[in-house]
Every structure is written in structure tokens, then in C-alpha cells.
């Protein structure tokens, strides 16, 4: 069953809430945009800095640097708020123990994958 854009949007927001990304942060909005773009065009995941950040920035009237930083802040905040069981369900043992949180591209890829798989 193919989800609609609205279905992907709602599922992305649900997963981000479950992972603890606060909706009031601008990074939440940017992450939603990024996940939806990556669902429609997976090649963005290979061109995060040169493709994804500038595209999200144009859509949200921000700079690519603001988008990258706000996403990183939202993910850091979520990682502090998220319970281990939920984090493990979405990320398993894929997180680098030295960094203790996923990088933006990995976070976006895992959420996009979960949306597509209906996790």
C-alpha cells in the first residue's frame, strides 16, 4: 500500500515525537522536510551538505547552516529525552558509542526508512 504525502507527513511527525524531538524547535520542522525529501528522492542522503540542507533551507526560508545546526540541536535534545527502548527500536546497535548519538544523515535515513516500512 502506497502512502500519500499526507500519510508520510503524519507518520514522520509521529516518529519524531516518539523519539523525543520537541515540536517547538525549528529543527523539528527541518527534519520533517528532510525526511519527506529523502523518501521521495533517496539520492539526497548521499548529498546532505550540498543537496539536502540547501533544499530544506530554501523551502523553510533559512540558510543551509541554520538548517544543519537546528537539526543537530533537535537530535541532541531528542537523544537526551528518548528512552533506550525506543532508541534501540529505531537505531539498534548502529550508533557510534564514541559520539553517543546519530549524526544528522543517519537520523534522517533511519526515520525515512521507518516511515516507508511503517514501523
XYZ file of C-alpha atoms in Angstrom, residues 19-90:
72
model
C 11.882 9.784 19.547
C 11.555 12.927 21.671
C 12.141 15.674 19.094
C 10.314 18.711 20.524
C 7.841 20.144 18.027
C 8.573 23.722 19.071
C 12.177 23.505 17.838
C 12.840 24.722 14.299
C 14.913 21.568 13.829
C 11.706 19.531 14.073
C 10.267 21.287 11.029
C 13.543 20.915 9.136
C 13.756 17.218 9.991
C 10.218 16.638 8.730
C 11.086 18.377 5.446
C 14.340 16.430 5.145
C 12.713 13.057 5.793
C 9.969 13.730 3.248
C 12.515 14.831 0.643
C 14.588 11.690 1.251
C 11.533 9.478 0.942
C 10.731 10.982 -2.448
C 14.361 11.230 -3.613
C 16.720 8.881 -1.698
C 19.738 10.342 -3.521
C 19.564 13.301 -1.114
C 21.047 11.006 1.544
C 24.292 10.919 -0.433
C 24.373 14.696 -0.825
C 23.367 16.025 2.569
C 25.538 19.137 2.678
C 25.360 20.123 -0.990
C 21.798 18.996 -1.694
C 19.539 18.301 1.256
C 20.418 21.199 3.582
C 20.160 23.865 0.830
C 16.841 22.424 -0.407
C 15.328 22.361 3.081
C 16.699 25.864 3.668
C 15.011 27.212 0.519
C 11.699 25.585 1.455
C 11.861 26.953 5.003
C 13.435 30.347 4.228
C 16.598 29.752 6.230
C 20.280 29.227 5.493
C 21.761 25.774 4.998
C 23.933 26.372 8.075
C 20.869 27.220 10.184
C 19.142 24.059 8.959
C 22.128 21.823 9.760
C 22.630 23.321 13.225
C 18.929 23.277 14.139
C 18.651 19.628 13.084
C 21.719 18.728 15.137
C 20.282 20.534 18.160
C 16.902 18.795 17.772
C 18.593 15.391 17.532
C 20.776 16.112 20.585
C 17.688 17.179 22.526
C 15.782 14.088 21.424
C 18.660 11.826 22.350
C 18.589 13.196 25.904
C 14.816 12.753 26.166
C 14.304 9.446 24.360
C 14.092 6.245 26.364
C 16.564 3.487 25.494
C 13.900 1.048 24.333
C 12.577 3.475 21.716
C 16.062 4.475 20.563
C 17.028 0.829 20.229
C 13.880 0.060 18.228
C 14.755 2.661 15.592
